[in-house]
Coordinates of C-alpha atoms and ligand atoms in Angstrom, one line a residue:
X11 CA 25.0 -24.5 -58.7
X12 CA 22.3 -23.9 -61.2
X13 CA 19.4 -22.2 -59.4
X14 CA 16.1 -20.9 -60.7
X15 CA 16.8 -17.2 -59.8
X16 CA 19.4 -14.9 -58.3
X17 CA 18.8 -15.0 -54.6
X18 CA 18.9 -11.7 -52.7
X19 CA 20.8 -12.1 -49.3
X20 CA 21.3 -10.0 -46.1
X21 CA 24.0 -10.7 -43.7
X22 CA 23.2 -9.8 -40.1
X23 CA 26.4 -10.0 -37.9
X24 CA 29.6 -9.1 -39.7
X25 CA 32.0 -10.7 -37.4
X26 CA 34.2 -13.8 -37.4
X27 CA 31.6 -16.2 -38.8
X28 CA 29.7 -13.7 -40.8
X29 CA 32.9 -12.9 -42.9
X30 CA 33.2 -16.6 -43.6
X31 CA 29.7 -16.8 -44.8
X32 CA 29.9 -13.7 -47.0
X33 CA 33.4 -14.4 -48.4
X34 CA 32.2 -17.7 -50.0
X35 CA 28.9 -16.5 -51.5
X36 CA 29.1 -12.8 -52.6
X37 CA 30.6 -13.3 -55.9
X38 CA 28.4 -16.3 -57.0
X39 CA 26.2 -16.0 -60.0
X40 CA 23.0 -17.1 -58.1
X41 CA 23.6 -14.7 -55.1
X42 CA 23.1 -10.9 -54.9
X43 CA 24.2 -9.2 -51.7
X44 CA 21.3 -6.9 -50.6
X45 CA 22.7 -5.6 -47.4
X46 CA 25.2 -6.2 -44.6
X47 CA 24.1 -5.2 -41.2
X48 CA 26.2 -5.0 -37.9
X49 CA 25.9 -2.9 -34.6
X50 CA 29.1 -1.6 -35.7
X51 CA 28.3 0.8 -38.7
X52 CA 31.8 1.0 -40.0
X53 CA 32.1 -2.7 -40.1
X54 CA 28.8 -3.0 -41.9
X55 CA 29.9 -0.3 -44.3
X56 CA 33.2 -1.9 -45.2
X57 CA 31.5 -5.3 -45.6
X58 CA 28.9 -3.8 -48.0
X59 CA 31.8 -2.2 -50.0
X60 CA 34.0 -5.2 -50.1
X61 CA 31.5 -7.8 -50.6
X62 CA 29.1 -6.1 -53.1
X63 CA 29.9 -8.4 -56.0
X64 CA 29.0 -5.6 -58.5
X65 CA 25.7 -4.8 -56.9
X66 CA 24.6 -1.8 -54.9
X67 CA 24.8 -3.5 -51.5
X68 CA 23.4 -1.5 -48.7
X69 CA 24.4 -1.4 -45.1
X70 CA 23.1 -0.4 -41.6
X71 CA 23.0 -1.2 -37.8
X72 CA 19.4 -2.5 -37.9
X73 CA 18.1 -5.3 -40.2
X74 CA 14.4 -4.5 -39.7
X75 CA 14.3 -1.6 -42.4
X76 CA 15.6 -4.1 -45.0
X77 CA 13.1 -6.7 -44.4
X78 CA 10.4 -4.6 -46.5
X79 CA 12.7 -5.0 -49.7
X80 CA 11.2 -7.2 -52.3
X81 CA 14.7 -8.2 -53.7
X82 CA 15.5 -9.7 -50.2
X83 CA 15.0 -13.5 -50.1
X84 CA 17.5 -14.9 -47.5
X85 CA 18.7 -13.7 -44.2
X86 CA 21.9 -15.0 -42.7
X87 CA 21.9 -14.6 -38.9
X88 CA 25.6 -14.7 -37.8
X89 CA 25.0 -13.0 -34.4
X90 CA 25.1 -14.5 -30.8
X91 CA 22.6 -17.1 -29.9
X92 CA 20.6 -14.7 -27.5
X93 CA 19.5 -12.7 -30.6
X94 CA 18.5 -15.5 -33.0
X95 CA 14.9 -16.1 -32.0
X96 CA 13.9 -12.4 -32.3
X97 CA 15.8 -11.9 -35.7
X98 CA 14.4 -15.2 -37.1
X99 CA 10.8 -14.3 -36.1
X100 CA 11.1 -10.9 -37.7
X101 CA 12.6 -12.5 -40.9
X102 CA 9.9 -15.2 -41.3
X103 CA 7.0 -12.8 -40.4
X104 CA 8.4 -10.7 -43.4
X105 CA 8.3 -13.8 -45.6
X106 CA 12.1 -14.2 -45.8
X107 CA 14.0 -17.4 -45.6
X108 CA 16.7 -17.9 -42.9
X109 CA 20.1 -19.4 -42.6
X110 CA 20.7 -19.2 -38.7
X111 CA 24.0 -19.9 -37.0
X112 CA 24.1 -22.4 -34.2
X113 CA 23.4 -22.7 -31.3
X114 CA 19.9 -22.1 -32.0
X115 CA 19.3 -20.2 -28.7
X116 CA 20.7 -19.7 -25.2
X117 CA 18.1 -21.9 -23.7
X118 CA 15.9 -25.0 -24.5
X119 CA 12.7 -23.0 -24.0
X120 CA 13.8 -20.4 -26.5
X121 CA 15.1 -23.0 -29.0
X122 CA 11.8 -24.9 -28.8
X123 CA 10.0 -21.5 -29.5
X124 CA 12.4 -20.9 -32.3
X125 CA 11.6 -24.3 -33.9
X126 CA 7.9 -24.0 -33.5
X127 CA 7.8 -20.6 -35.2
X128 CA 10.1 -21.8 -38.0
X129 CA 8.0 -24.9 -38.7
X130 CA 4.7 -23.0 -38.6
X131 CA 6.0 -20.4 -41.1
X132 CA 6.0 -20.8 -44.8
X133 CA 9.6 -19.8 -44.9
X134 CA 12.5 -22.1 -44.9
X135 CA 14.9 -22.1 -41.8
X136 CA 18.2 -23.9 -41.9
X137 CA 20.4 -24.1 -38.8
X138 CA 24.1 -23.7 -39.9
X139 CA 25.7 -26.9 -38.8
X140 CA 28.5 -26.6 -41.3
X141 CA 30.1 -30.0 -40.9
X142 CA 27.0 -31.4 -42.6
X143 CA 28.3 -29.7 -45.8
X144 CA 32.0 -30.7 -45.4
X145 CA 33.1 -33.3 -48.0
X146 CA 35.6 -35.1 -45.5
X147 CA 32.8 -35.5 -42.9
X148 CA 30.3 -36.6 -45.5
X149 CA 32.7 -39.3 -46.7
X150 CA 33.4 -40.5 -43.0
X151 CA 29.6 -40.6 -42.5
X152 CA 29.2 -42.7 -45.6
X153 CA 31.9 -45.1 -44.6
X154 CA 30.5 -45.6 -41.0
X155 CA 26.9 -45.9 -42.2
X156 CA 27.9 -48.5 -44.9
X157 CA 29.3 -50.7 -42.1
X158 CA 33.0 -50.5 -43.0
X159 CA 33.9 -50.2 -39.3
X160 CA 31.6 -53.2 -38.1
X161 CA 29.7 -52.1 -34.9
X162 CA 30.7 -48.7 -33.8
X163 CA 31.8 -49.0 -30.2
X164 CA 33.9 -45.8 -29.4
X165 CA 34.0 -42.2 -30.5
X166 CA 36.8 -39.8 -29.4
X167 CA 36.7 -36.2 -30.1
X168 CA 38.7 -33.4 -28.8
X169 CA 38.6 -29.7 -29.9
X170 CA 40.7 -27.3 -27.7
X171 CA 41.5 -23.9 -28.7
X172 CA 44.5 -22.0 -27.3
X173 CA 42.7 -18.7 -27.5
X174 CA 44.7 -15.8 -29.1
X175 CA 41.9 -13.2 -29.3
X176 CA 40.7 -12.9 -25.6
X177 CA 38.1 -10.3 -26.4
X178 CA 36.2 -12.3 -28.9
X179 CA 36.2 -15.4 -26.8
X180 CA 35.3 -13.6 -23.7
X181 CA 32.1 -12.4 -25.6
X182 CA 31.4 -15.9 -26.8
X183 CA 31.8 -17.3 -23.3
X184 CA 29.2 -14.8 -22.2
X185 CA 26.9 -16.5 -24.8
X186 CA 27.6 -20.1 -23.9
X187 CA 30.3 -22.6 -22.9
X188 CA 32.5 -24.3 -25.5
X189 CA 30.7 -27.5 -25.1
X190 CA 27.6 -25.9 -26.1
X191 CA 29.0 -23.7 -28.8
X192 CA 31.1 -26.3 -30.5
X193 CA 29.4 -29.3 -29.0
X194 CA 26.3 -28.9 -31.0
X195 CA 28.2 -29.6 -34.1
X196 CA 29.9 -32.8 -32.8
X197 CA 26.9 -34.3 -31.1
X198 CA 25.1 -33.7 -34.3
X199 CA 28.0 -35.5 -36.1
X200 CA 27.7 -38.4 -33.7
X201 CA 24.0 -38.9 -34.3
X202 CA 24.4 -38.3 -38.2
X203 CA 27.4 -40.7 -38.5
X204 CA 25.9 -43.6 -36.5
X205 CA 22.1 -43.1 -36.8
X206 CA 22.0 -44.0 -33.2
X207 CA 20.4 -42.0 -30.4
X208 CA 22.3 -40.6 -27.3
X209 CA 21.0 -42.3 -24.3
X210 CA 23.0 -41.3 -21.3
X211 CA 24.8 -38.0 -20.9
X212 CA 27.3 -36.9 -18.2
X213 CA 30.0 -34.3 -18.1
X214 CA 32.6 -32.4 -16.2
X215 CA 34.1 -29.2 -16.6
X216 CA 36.0 -26.4 -15.0
X217 CA 37.7 -22.9 -15.3
X218 CA 41.3 -22.9 -16.7
X219 CA 42.0 -19.5 -17.6
X220 CA 42.7 -16.7 -14.8
X221 CA 39.9 -14.4 -16.2
X222 CA 36.6 -15.7 -17.6
X223 CA 33.2 -13.9 -17.7
X224 CA 31.0 -14.3 -14.5
X225 CA 28.8 -17.4 -14.3
X226 CA 30.6 -19.6 -16.9
X227 CA 33.4 -22.0 -17.5
X228 CA 35.9 -22.4 -20.3
X229 CA 36.6 -26.1 -20.3
X230 CA 34.3 -29.0 -20.6
X231 CA 33.8 -32.6 -21.5
X232 CA 30.7 -34.4 -22.3
X233 CA 30.5 -38.2 -22.1
X234 CA 27.8 -40.1 -23.7
X235 CA 26.4 -43.7 -24.2
X236 CA 24.5 -44.5 -27.5
X237 CA 21.6 -46.8 -27.9
X238 CA 23.9 -49.7 -29.0
X239 CA 26.3 -49.1 -25.9
X240 CA 28.9 -47.2 -27.9
X241 CA 30.9 -44.9 -25.7
X242 CA 31.4 -41.4 -26.9
X243 CA 33.1 -38.2 -25.7
X244 CA 33.8 -34.7 -26.8
X245 CA 36.1 -32.3 -25.0
X246 CA 36.3 -28.6 -25.7
X247 CA 38.1 -25.7 -24.0
X248 CA 38.8 -22.1 -24.9
X249 CA 41.6 -21.3 -22.6
X250 CA 44.6 -19.1 -22.3
X251 CA 47.0 -22.1 -21.8
X252 CA 45.8 -25.2 -23.4
X253 CA 47.3 -26.5 -26.5
X254 CA 45.1 -26.4 -29.6
X255 CA 44.3 -29.9 -30.4
X256 CA 41.8 -31.7 -32.8
X257 CA 41.0 -35.4 -32.6
X258 CA 38.0 -37.1 -34.3
X259 CA 38.3 -40.8 -34.1
X260 CA 35.6 -43.5 -34.8
X261 CA 36.4 -47.0 -33.6
X262 CA 34.3 -50.1 -34.6
X263 CA 34.7 -53.9 -34.2
X264 CA 36.1 -54.3 -37.8
X265 CA 38.0 -51.1 -38.0
X266 CA 38.8 -47.5 -37.2
X267 CA 38.8 -44.1 -38.9
X268 CA 40.4 -40.9 -38.0
X269 CA 39.6 -37.5 -39.6
X270 CA 42.9 -35.3 -39.7
X271 CA 42.2 -31.9 -41.0
X272 CA 44.8 -30.5 -43.5
X273 CA 45.9 -28.0 -41.0
X274 CA 46.7 -30.7 -38.6
X275 CA 48.7 -33.0 -41.1
X276 CA 52.3 -33.4 -40.6
X277 CA 52.9 -33.6 -44.3
X278 CA 51.1 -33.6 -47.7
X279 CA 48.9 -30.7 -46.5
X280 CA 48.5 -29.7 -50.1
X281 CA 46.6 -32.9 -50.6
X282 CA 43.8 -31.8 -48.3
X283 CA 42.2 -33.5 -45.3
X284 CA 43.1 -37.1 -44.5
X285 CA 40.8 -39.9 -43.7
X286 CA 43.0 -42.6 -42.0
X287 CA 41.3 -46.0 -42.3
X288 CA 42.4 -49.1 -40.5
X289 CA 40.7 -52.4 -41.7
X290 CA 40.9 -55.0 -39.1
X291 CA 39.8 -57.8 -41.3
X292 CA 42.6 -57.3 -43.8
X293 CA 45.0 -55.5 -41.4
X294 CA 45.7 -52.8 -43.8
X295 CA 45.7 -49.0 -43.4
X296 CA 44.4 -46.8 -46.2
X297 CA 44.9 -43.0 -46.5
X298 CA 42.2 -41.2 -48.2
X299 CA 42.9 -37.7 -49.3
X300 CA 40.0 -35.2 -49.5
X301 CA 40.5 -31.9 -50.9
X302 CA 37.7 -29.7 -49.6
X303 CA 36.8 -26.4 -47.8
X304 CA 36.5 -26.8 -44.2
X305 CA 33.6 -24.4 -43.9
X306 CA 31.8 -24.9 -47.3
X307 CA 29.5 -21.8 -46.8
X308 CA 28.4 -21.9 -50.5
X309 CA 27.3 -25.6 -50.2
X310 CA 25.4 -24.6 -47.1
X311 CA 23.4 -21.8 -48.5
X312 CA 22.8 -23.9 -51.7
X313 CA 21.2 -26.5 -49.3
X314 CA 18.8 -23.8 -48.2
X315 CA 18.1 -22.7 -51.8
X316 CA 17.3 -26.3 -52.6
X317 CA 14.9 -26.4 -49.6
X318 CA 13.2 -23.4 -51.0
X319 CA 13.1 -24.2 -54.6
X320 CA 12.3 -27.9 -54.3
X321 CA 10.7 -28.1 -50.9
X322 CA 13.4 -30.4 -49.5
X323 CA 14.0 -31.1 -45.8
X324 CA 17.6 -29.8 -45.7
X325 CA 20.3 -31.1 -43.3
X326 CA 20.3 -31.1 -40.4
X327 CA 16.7 -31.0 -40.0
X328 CA 15.3 -28.7 -37.1
X329 CA 14.6 -31.9 -35.2
X330 CA 18.2 -33.1 -35.6
X331 CA 19.6 -29.5 -34.6
X332 CA 17.2 -29.4 -31.6
X333 CA 18.4 -33.0 -30.5
X334 CA 22.0 -32.0 -30.5
X335 CA 21.3 -28.8 -28.7
X336 CA 19.2 -30.6 -25.9
X337 CA 22.0 -33.0 -25.4
X338 CA 24.6 -30.3 -24.9
X339 CA 22.4 -28.2 -22.8
X340 CA 21.6 -31.0 -20.4
X341 CA 25.3 -31.7 -20.0
X342 CA 25.9 -27.9 -19.6
X343 CA 23.4 -28.0 -16.7
X344 CA 25.0 -30.9 -15.2
X345 CA 28.4 -29.2 -15.3
X346 CA 26.9 -25.9 -14.0
X347 CA 25.4 -27.9 -11.0
X348 CA 28.8 -29.3 -10.3
X349 CA 30.5 -25.8 -10.4
X350 CA 27.6 -24.0 -8.4
X351 CA 26.9 -21.8 -11.5
X352 CA 23.4 -20.4 -12.2
X353 CA 21.4 -22.6 -14.5
X354 CA 20.7 -21.2 -17.9
X355 CA 17.2 -22.5 -17.7
X356 CA 14.6 -23.2 -15.0
X357 CA 13.0 -26.0 -17.1
X358 CA 13.7 -29.1 -14.8
X359 CA 12.5 -31.5 -17.7
X360 CA 15.9 -30.8 -19.1
X361 CA 17.8 -33.1 -16.8
X362 CA 18.6 -36.0 -18.9
X363 CA 21.8 -36.9 -17.2
X364 CA 21.9 -40.6 -16.4
X365 CA 18.5 -41.0 -17.8
X366 CA 17.1 -42.5 -21.0
X367 CA 16.9 -39.7 -23.5
Ligands
NAD403 N1 29.4 -22.4 -37.6 C1 30.6 -22.2 -37.1 O1 31.7 -22.9 -37.3 C2 30.8 -21.1 -36.2 C3 32.0 -20.6 -35.8 C4 32.2 -19.5 -34.9 C5 30.8 -18.9 -34.4 N2 29.8 -19.4 -34.8 C6 28.5 -18.9 -34.2 O2 28.1 -17.6 -34.8 C7 27.6 -16.7 -34.0 C8 28.5 -15.5 -33.9 O3 29.8 -15.7 -33.5 P1 31.1 -15.0 -34.0 O4 32.3 -15.7 -33.6 O5 31.0 -14.6 -35.4 O6 31.1 -13.5 -33.1 P2 31.7 -12.2 -33.5 O7 31.7 -11.6 -32.1 O8 32.9 -12.3 -34.3 O9 30.6 -11.4 -34.4 C9 29.3 -11.2 -34.0 C10 28.8 -9.9 -34.8 O10 27.5 -9.7 -34.7 C11 27.2 -8.3 -34.4 N3 25.8 -8.4 -33.8 C12 25.5 -9.1 -32.7 N4 24.2 -8.9 -32.6 C13 23.7 -8.2 -33.5 C14 22.4 -7.6 -33.9 N5 21.3 -7.8 -33.3 N6 22.3 -6.8 -35.0 C15 23.4 -6.5 -35.7 N7 24.6 -6.9 -35.4 C16 24.8 -7.7 -34.2 C17 28.2 -7.9 -33.5 O11 28.5 -6.6 -33.5 C18 29.5 -8.8 -34.1 O12 30.2 -7.9 -35.1 C19 27.5 -17.4 -32.5 O13 26.3 -18.0 -32.5 C20 28.6 -18.5 -32.7 O14 28.3 -19.6 -31.9 C21 29.6 -20.5 -35.6

């Protein structure tokens, strides 16, 4: 992408997703890695060494000293949700732009505060809903929004992980449940693909693994009714024993599409992701191959750069990210109630379950 300048970037959080961010951007002509930061100094040092891209990339355990640097423009926040608000606030107060991982925050109150501060500042803030930048999802959105499926009536989504790295998932579960952590992506997809609002939210969940952190659950299902009556569900678990499974299916009165990621294809994986399209009117099946990166981190940061350079809105907007977050959090509260777990928030206005949203 041709941009107006080389953008100075700092990565805060050199973990699983931080690595995916930096791997895709550090060598680009319009990116200069200024610093890598992690509580674990050795990890930060190795990141700064590996991903310098020919620059003198610095490292540290605290992001704050780097905020004074004039050659720093953009901060990628790839840490746990509970840290996002504070880091984002420090960054925009220092005049830096922010790409922040989802979920926005652990609670609605904090997420609202995050959005208020982001909107009031002169910096640009983009929430990292990576599927918005995925070519397969973009194609599916275009097909659904152009009416190829008729009226959309049913959305089925499953994303279960058979967890192989217990320690990492235990930490993620402390932050939030899978239907919040992954759910924000897919509730956003539902609103984006259909242009419809979620009007009714219910859910169920439970504890599947022998060991989970206190006050949380590792499996959940969120069920929704959209404003046209469409039925939608999203199921997500991170457990020791469930099978890893990925289903993304959109069913309308005139047809159906199913997204099959290349990893889940039985054959022709080299041809990329597959959109399987059934057209009821002609009774034909079409297979559409889309060769793309699942997490296109470069496209995502270029969206933020475009927001900065051309004052564009970005996608998702903060409102869209907030809407998806509210929906998954209200379902999470509902499930927490049924499991007698503590609520994440004491804001009773959050209870949308069974009500018009
Ligand atoms: N968009 C996606 O597809 C996707 C995928 C996975 C995770 N995530 C999100 O990314 C965030 C991080 O998840 P992860 O899987 O990378 O976790 P992780 O545990 O692999 O990495 C987090 C890293 O951040 C560091 N860290 C935390 N707080 C810090 C701070 N204040 N200062 C410096 N370093 C700090 C930790 O030491 C750790 O190395 C979560 O919000 C998660 O929901 C998004």
